[in-house]
Structure formats: C-alpha cells, structure tokens
Coordinates of C-alpha atoms in Angstrom, one line a residue:
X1 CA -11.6 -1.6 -34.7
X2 CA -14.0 -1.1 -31.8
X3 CA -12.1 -1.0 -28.5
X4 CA -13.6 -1.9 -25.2
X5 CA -11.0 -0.4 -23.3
X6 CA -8.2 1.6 -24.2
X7 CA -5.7 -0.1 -21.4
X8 CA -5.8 -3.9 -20.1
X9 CA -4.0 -3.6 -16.8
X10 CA -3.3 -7.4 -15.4
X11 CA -2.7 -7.2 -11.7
X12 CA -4.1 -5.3 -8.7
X13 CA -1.4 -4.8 -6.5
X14 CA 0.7 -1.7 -6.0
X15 CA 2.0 -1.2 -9.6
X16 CA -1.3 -2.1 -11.2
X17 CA -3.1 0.0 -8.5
X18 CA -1.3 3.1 -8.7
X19 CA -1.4 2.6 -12.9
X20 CA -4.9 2.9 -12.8
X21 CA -4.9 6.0 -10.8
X22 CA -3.3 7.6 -12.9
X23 CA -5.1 6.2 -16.0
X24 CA -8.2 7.5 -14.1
X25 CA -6.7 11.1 -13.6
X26 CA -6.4 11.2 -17.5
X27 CA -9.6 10.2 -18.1
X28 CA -8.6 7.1 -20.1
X29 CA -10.3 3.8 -19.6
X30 CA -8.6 0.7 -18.3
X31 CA -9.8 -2.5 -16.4
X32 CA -7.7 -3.8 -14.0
X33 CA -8.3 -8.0 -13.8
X34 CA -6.8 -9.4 -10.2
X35 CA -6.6 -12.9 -9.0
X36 CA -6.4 -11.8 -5.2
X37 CA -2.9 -13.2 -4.9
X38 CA -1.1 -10.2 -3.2
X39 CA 2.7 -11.0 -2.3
X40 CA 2.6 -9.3 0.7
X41 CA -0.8 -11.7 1.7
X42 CA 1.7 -13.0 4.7
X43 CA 2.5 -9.9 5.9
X44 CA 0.4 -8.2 8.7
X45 CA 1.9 -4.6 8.0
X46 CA 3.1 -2.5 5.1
X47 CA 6.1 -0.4 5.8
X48 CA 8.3 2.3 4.3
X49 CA 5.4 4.0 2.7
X50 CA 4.8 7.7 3.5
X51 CA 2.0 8.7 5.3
X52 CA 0.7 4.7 5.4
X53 CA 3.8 2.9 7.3
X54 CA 2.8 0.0 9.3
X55 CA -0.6 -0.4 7.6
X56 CA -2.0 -4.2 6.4
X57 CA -1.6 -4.5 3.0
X58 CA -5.0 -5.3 2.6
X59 CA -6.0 -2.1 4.5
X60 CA -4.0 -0.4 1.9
X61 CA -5.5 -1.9 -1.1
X62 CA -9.0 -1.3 -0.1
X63 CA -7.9 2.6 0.5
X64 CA -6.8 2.8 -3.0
X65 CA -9.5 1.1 -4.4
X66 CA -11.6 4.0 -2.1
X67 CA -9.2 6.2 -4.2
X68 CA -10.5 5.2 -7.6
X69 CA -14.2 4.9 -6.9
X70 CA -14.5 8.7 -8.2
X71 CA -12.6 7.8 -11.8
X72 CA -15.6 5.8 -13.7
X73 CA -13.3 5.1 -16.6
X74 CA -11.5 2.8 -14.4
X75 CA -13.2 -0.7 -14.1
X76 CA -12.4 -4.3 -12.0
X77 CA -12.4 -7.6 -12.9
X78 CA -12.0 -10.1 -9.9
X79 CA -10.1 -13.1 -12.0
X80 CA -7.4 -14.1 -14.0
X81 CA -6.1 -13.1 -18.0
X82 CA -5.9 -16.0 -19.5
X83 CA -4.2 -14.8 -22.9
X84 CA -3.4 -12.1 -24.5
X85 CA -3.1 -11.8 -28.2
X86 CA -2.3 -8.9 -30.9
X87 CA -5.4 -7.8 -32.8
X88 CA -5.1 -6.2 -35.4
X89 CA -3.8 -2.6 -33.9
X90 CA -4.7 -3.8 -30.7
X91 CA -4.7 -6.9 -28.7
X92 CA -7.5 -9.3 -27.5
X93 CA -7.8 -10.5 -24.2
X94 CA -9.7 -13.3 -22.8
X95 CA -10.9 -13.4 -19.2
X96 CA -11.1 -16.6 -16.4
X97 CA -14.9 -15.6 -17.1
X98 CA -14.3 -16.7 -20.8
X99 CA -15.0 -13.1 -21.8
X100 CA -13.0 -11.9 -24.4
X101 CA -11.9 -7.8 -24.6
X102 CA -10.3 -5.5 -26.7
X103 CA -7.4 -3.5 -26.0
X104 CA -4.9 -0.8 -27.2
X105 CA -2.3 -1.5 -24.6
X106 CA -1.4 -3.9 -22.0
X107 CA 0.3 -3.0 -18.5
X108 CA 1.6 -5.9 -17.1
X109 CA 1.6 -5.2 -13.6
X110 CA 1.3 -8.6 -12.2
X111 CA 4.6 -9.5 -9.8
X112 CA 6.5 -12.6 -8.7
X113 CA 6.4 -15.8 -6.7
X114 CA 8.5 -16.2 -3.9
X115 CA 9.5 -19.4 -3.7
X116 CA 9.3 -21.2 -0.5
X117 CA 12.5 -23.1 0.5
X118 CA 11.8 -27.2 1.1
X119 CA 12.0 -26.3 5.0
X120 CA 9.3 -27.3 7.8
X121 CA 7.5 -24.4 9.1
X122 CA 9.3 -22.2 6.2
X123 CA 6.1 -21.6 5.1
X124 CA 3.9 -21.1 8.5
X125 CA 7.4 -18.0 9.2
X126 CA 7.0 -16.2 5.8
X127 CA 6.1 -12.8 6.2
X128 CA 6.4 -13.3 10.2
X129 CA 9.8 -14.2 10.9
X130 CA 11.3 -15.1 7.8
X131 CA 11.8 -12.0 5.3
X132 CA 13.6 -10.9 2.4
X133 CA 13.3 -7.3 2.6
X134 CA 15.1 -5.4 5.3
X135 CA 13.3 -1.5 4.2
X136 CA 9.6 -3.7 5.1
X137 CA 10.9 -6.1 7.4
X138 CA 14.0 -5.2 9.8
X139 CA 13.0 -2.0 12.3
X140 CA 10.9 -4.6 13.8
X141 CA 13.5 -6.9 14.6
X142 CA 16.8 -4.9 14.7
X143 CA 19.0 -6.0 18.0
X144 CA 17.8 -9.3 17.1
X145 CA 19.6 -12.7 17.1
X146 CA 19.3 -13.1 13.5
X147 CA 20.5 -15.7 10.5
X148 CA 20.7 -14.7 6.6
X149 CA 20.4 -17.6 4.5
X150 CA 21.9 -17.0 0.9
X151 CA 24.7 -18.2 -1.1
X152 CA 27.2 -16.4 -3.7
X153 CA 27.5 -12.7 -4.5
X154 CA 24.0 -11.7 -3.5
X155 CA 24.4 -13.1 0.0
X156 CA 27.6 -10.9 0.2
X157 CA 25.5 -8.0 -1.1
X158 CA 22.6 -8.0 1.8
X159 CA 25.0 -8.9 4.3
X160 CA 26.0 -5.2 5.1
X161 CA 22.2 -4.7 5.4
X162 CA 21.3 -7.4 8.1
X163 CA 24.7 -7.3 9.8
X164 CA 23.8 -3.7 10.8
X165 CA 20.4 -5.3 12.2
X166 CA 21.8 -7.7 14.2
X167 CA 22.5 -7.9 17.8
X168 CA 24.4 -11.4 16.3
X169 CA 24.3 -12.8 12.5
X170 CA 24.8 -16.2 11.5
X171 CA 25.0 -16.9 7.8
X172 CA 23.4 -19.8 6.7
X173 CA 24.1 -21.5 3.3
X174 CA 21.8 -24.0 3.5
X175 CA 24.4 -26.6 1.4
X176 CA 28.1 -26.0 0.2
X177 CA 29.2 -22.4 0.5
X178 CA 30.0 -20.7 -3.0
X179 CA 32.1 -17.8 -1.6
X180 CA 35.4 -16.1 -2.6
X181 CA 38.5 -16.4 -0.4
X182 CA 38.2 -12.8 0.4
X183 CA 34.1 -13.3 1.0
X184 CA 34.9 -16.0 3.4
X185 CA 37.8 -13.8 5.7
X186 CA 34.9 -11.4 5.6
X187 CA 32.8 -13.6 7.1
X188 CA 36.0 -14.4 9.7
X189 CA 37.0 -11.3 10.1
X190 CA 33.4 -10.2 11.3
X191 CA 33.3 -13.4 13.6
X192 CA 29.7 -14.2 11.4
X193 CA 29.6 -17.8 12.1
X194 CA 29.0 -19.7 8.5
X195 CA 26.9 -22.8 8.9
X196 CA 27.1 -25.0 5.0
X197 CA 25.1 -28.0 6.8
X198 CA 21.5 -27.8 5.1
X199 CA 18.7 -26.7 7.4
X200 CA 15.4 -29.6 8.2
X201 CA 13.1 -27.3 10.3
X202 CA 12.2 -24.0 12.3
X203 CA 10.7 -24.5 15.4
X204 CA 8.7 -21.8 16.0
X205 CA 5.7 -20.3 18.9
X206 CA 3.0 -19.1 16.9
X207 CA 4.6 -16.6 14.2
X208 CA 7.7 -16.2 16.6
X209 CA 10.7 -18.4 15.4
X210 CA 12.7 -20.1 18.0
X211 CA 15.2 -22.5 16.9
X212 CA 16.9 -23.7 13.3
X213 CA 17.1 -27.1 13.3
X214 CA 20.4 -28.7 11.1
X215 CA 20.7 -31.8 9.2
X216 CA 23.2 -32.9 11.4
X217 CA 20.7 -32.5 14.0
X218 CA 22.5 -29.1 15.9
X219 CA 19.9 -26.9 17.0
X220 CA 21.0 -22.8 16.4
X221 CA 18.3 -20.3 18.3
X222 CA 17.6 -17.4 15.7
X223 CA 14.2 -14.9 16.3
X224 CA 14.1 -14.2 12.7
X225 CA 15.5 -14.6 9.6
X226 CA 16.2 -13.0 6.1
X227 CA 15.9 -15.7 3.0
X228 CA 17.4 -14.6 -0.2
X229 CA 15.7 -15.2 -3.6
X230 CA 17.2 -17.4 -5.8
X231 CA 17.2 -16.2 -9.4
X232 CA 16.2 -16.1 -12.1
X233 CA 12.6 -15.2 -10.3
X234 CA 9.1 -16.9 -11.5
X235 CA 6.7 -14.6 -12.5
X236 CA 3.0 -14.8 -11.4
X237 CA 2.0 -14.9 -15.0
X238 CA 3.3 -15.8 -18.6
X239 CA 1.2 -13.4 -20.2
X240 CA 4.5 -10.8 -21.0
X241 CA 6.6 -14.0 -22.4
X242 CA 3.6 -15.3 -25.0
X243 CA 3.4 -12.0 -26.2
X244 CA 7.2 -11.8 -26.8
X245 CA 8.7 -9.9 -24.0
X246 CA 12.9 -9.5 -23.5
X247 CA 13.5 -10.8 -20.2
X248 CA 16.7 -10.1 -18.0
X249 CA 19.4 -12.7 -16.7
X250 CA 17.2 -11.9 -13.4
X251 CA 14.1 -12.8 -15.1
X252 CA 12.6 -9.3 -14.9
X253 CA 11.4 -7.6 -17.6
X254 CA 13.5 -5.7 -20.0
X255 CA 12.0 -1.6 -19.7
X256 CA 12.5 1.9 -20.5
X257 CA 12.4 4.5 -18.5
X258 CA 8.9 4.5 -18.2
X259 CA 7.9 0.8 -18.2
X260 CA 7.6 0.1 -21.9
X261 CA 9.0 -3.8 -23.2
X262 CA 10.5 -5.1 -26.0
X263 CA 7.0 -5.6 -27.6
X264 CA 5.0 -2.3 -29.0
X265 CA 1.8 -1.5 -27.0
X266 CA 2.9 -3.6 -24.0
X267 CA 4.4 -1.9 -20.7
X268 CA 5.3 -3.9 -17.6
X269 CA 6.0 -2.6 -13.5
X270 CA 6.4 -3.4 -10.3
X271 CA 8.3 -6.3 -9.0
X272 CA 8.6 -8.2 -12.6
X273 CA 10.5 -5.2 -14.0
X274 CA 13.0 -4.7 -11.4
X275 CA 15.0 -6.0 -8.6
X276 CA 13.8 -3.0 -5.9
X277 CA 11.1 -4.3 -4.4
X278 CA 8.7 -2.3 -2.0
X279 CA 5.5 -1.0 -2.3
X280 CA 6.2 2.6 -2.6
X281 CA 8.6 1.7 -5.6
X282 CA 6.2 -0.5 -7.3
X283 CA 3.6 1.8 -7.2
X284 CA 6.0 4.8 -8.6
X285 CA 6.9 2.0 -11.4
X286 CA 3.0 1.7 -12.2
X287 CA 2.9 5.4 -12.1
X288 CA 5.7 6.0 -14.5
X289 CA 4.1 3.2 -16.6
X290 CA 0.6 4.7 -16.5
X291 CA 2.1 8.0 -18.0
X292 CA 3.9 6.1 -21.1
X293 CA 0.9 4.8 -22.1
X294 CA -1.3 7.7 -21.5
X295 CA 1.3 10.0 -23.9
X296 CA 1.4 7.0 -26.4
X297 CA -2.8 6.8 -26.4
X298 CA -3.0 10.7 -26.9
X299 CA -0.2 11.2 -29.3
X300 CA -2.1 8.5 -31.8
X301 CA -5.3 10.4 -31.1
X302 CA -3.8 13.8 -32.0
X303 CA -2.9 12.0 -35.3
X304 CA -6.0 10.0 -36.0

C-alpha cells in the first residue's frame, strides 16, 4: 500500500507540536491537521515553561511552528479529521477538506474541553480570573482573597494547593457538600468558610472578578477563583473511541510509557492521556509519543 504519510498527527497544540518536532528530527513524515481551538485560547500568558514563562500561548505556537519550518517532512493541515479508519496495514483518514490520506500511525494529540459551569460571567472570567491550574495560574494571584469551587475528594486534593495561595480561601460547593466528617473538621479546623448555596453570577470589572453572587442572594467578594473539573472529562474529538481506544474512569486515555493505546498503530498525548496538565508536560507526552512511533516505523522498516 502506497502511504502518503507515515504519521497522521490530529491536533496542533503542545503534544501534537512537540510530536512533530521530533518526527521531523527523525526525518519521518507526518501532517499535523488543527482546528485552531487551543485550550489555553483564554489565557493571555503561558507559564511554568523553561526559558518561555509568561509568554501568550499563541506567541508560543507560532515559535514552534518557526521551529519546524527547517523539517520539510513535517506538513499542516488547517482543519479538522473527520474519521479515521484501519486500512489494510494502515489507516485512512479523511479531512474537513474531504481529502482522504493514508497513514501508518495515528497520534492523537488532540486535548479536552473544559466545561464551563451554568454561571453568568463564568465564561467572560475563564483564563482571567477563574482557573484550574495553580503551576499556570496562581503566582499571579497568590495573597489573594480567593474561592475554590469543587466537591468530593478532588476538592480535598487541590485544597492544600490554593490554601497555600491564599491570603483567605472560601470553598465553594456550588450545591450540597459531598465531604467526609473528617473533610469537613478540616475545613473547620482551617476556619475555610464552606458555602453549599449554588452560585448565580460573578460580577466582575473587565477580566478582574469582584464579587460571587449566591442564590440566596448574599454577595461574597473573591479576586479570583480556581474551578475544578468535573469528571469523567470530554474530549475534543472522538476520533481515539471510533477507532477502539481503552479509556480510563477519568476519561483519558489508557497509555504506555510512551503514549501507545489499546489499539495497534494508534498513540495518544497531552491532556487526553493524563490528568497533569501543563504545557511543558504535554509537550514531553508528545515527545515520548513521537519516539514510540518513530522506533515502531523503523523497526518494521529494518524487517521489510
């Protein structure tokens, strides 16, 4: 079978970025198809990366892209996979430009969707001064008034994180609390107020938040705010799942050291293969990824 190119990378972020780097160093062809829907589109800066902290995502992006002008075995395709298929000892892809491409491996490096919470102004804060991350998103704020809003064992688990932030934590749950007895004399023993009522609407002065507004109408001034992610997480694509992917109780994907799935030829990283999101570890996860598949392509060449 005649293959167009040897690696079908979907998604251009970090992951799927650094992948073809490395792809490119090994001079094996790949073609990286983007949708331009970054995660980190909110964000005006990019943090906790060596050499590049504070930088705007899309400033980052169109350095890497600089990166990979010199590899001409690396191509781009501004749109969207529509399916993926096996073929034969490949797989076929076809293309938002109904082209259709053939393949002898597939990195899915697409990520996930956040999902905004049914608040006013939730989505006007994202990124400014509603987070979820406090390694991209909490030098910038730390001493601040701040709330966590979360439920349940992960809410106990980044608590330690943003109560070290804080000049004063409240802990929203944004409905009935679904905490331990010992969870809750935590909270008490802390003196972390816990508000259950659900919250209406931020107030906020251009990306600055001011106020939380309850549904019993109390008013609680916070300057930012960490929102937890509520599980299992939606993946931008269902690409991984068509093709037959293991998924975790998290909804990542189910990997091996270096990024390979359930499915042979298919390889996922970044974000929808583990819960440690960031930048710099998605784009070590497309790295490690990258290096699977480039051992798996020249191990079947040295026994053609």
């Amino acid at each position: 079978m005649k293959f167009d190119h040897e690696v079908l990378i979907i998604g251009g972020g970090p992951a799927g970025l650094s992948a073809a780097l490395s792809l490119g160093r090994m001079s094996r062809t790949a073609l990286v198809c983007d949708d331009s829907r970054p995660r980190n589109a909110a964000s005006s800066h990019l943090n906790n990366f060596p050499t590049r902290d504070g930088i705007h995502p899309a400033e980052w992006r169109k350095l890497v892209k600089k990166d990979l002008e010199k590899y001409n075995t690396i191509g781009f395709f501004e749109g969207s996979v529509l399916s993926v298929e096996r073929s034969g000892s490949g797989f076929i892809a076809r293309l938002s430009s109904d082209q259709t491409f053939h393949f002898k491996k597939v990195i899915l490096a697409y990520g996930v969707e956040d999902k905004e919470l049914p608040i006013r102004g939730y989505k006007e804060l994202w990124g400014k001064s509603i987070f979820h991350c406090p390694y991209c998103h909490g030098f910038e704020v730390r001493g601040s008034k701040l709330g966590l809003i979360g439920n349940g064992d992960m809410l106990m688990y980044m608590l330690p994180l943003i109560y070290d932030l804080a000049s004063e934590l409240i802990v929203f749950t944004n409905g009935k609390a679904d905490l331990k007895e010992e969870q809750i004399n935590l909270l008490n023993k802390k003196k972390i107020p816990l508000i259950e009522d659900k919250i209406t609407d931020f107030v906020y002065e251009g990306e600055k938040l001011k106020v939380v507004i309850l549904e019993n109408g109390h008013k609680v001034e916070r300057e930012a705010l960490y929102s937890l992610p509520s599980f299992p997480y939606k993946l931008k694509s269902q690409i991984g799942e068509e093709l037959g992917c293991e998924k975790d109780q998290f909804g990542f994907y189910k990997v091996g050291e270096k990024g390979k799935t359930s499915v042979d030829g298919v390889y996922a990283c970044g974000d929808n293969a583990s819960g440690a999101h960031s930048v710099l570890l998605a784009a070590a996860s497309g790295g490690m990824a990258a290096a699977g598949v480039v051992h798996e392509l020249l191990s079947e060449k040295l026994l053609e």
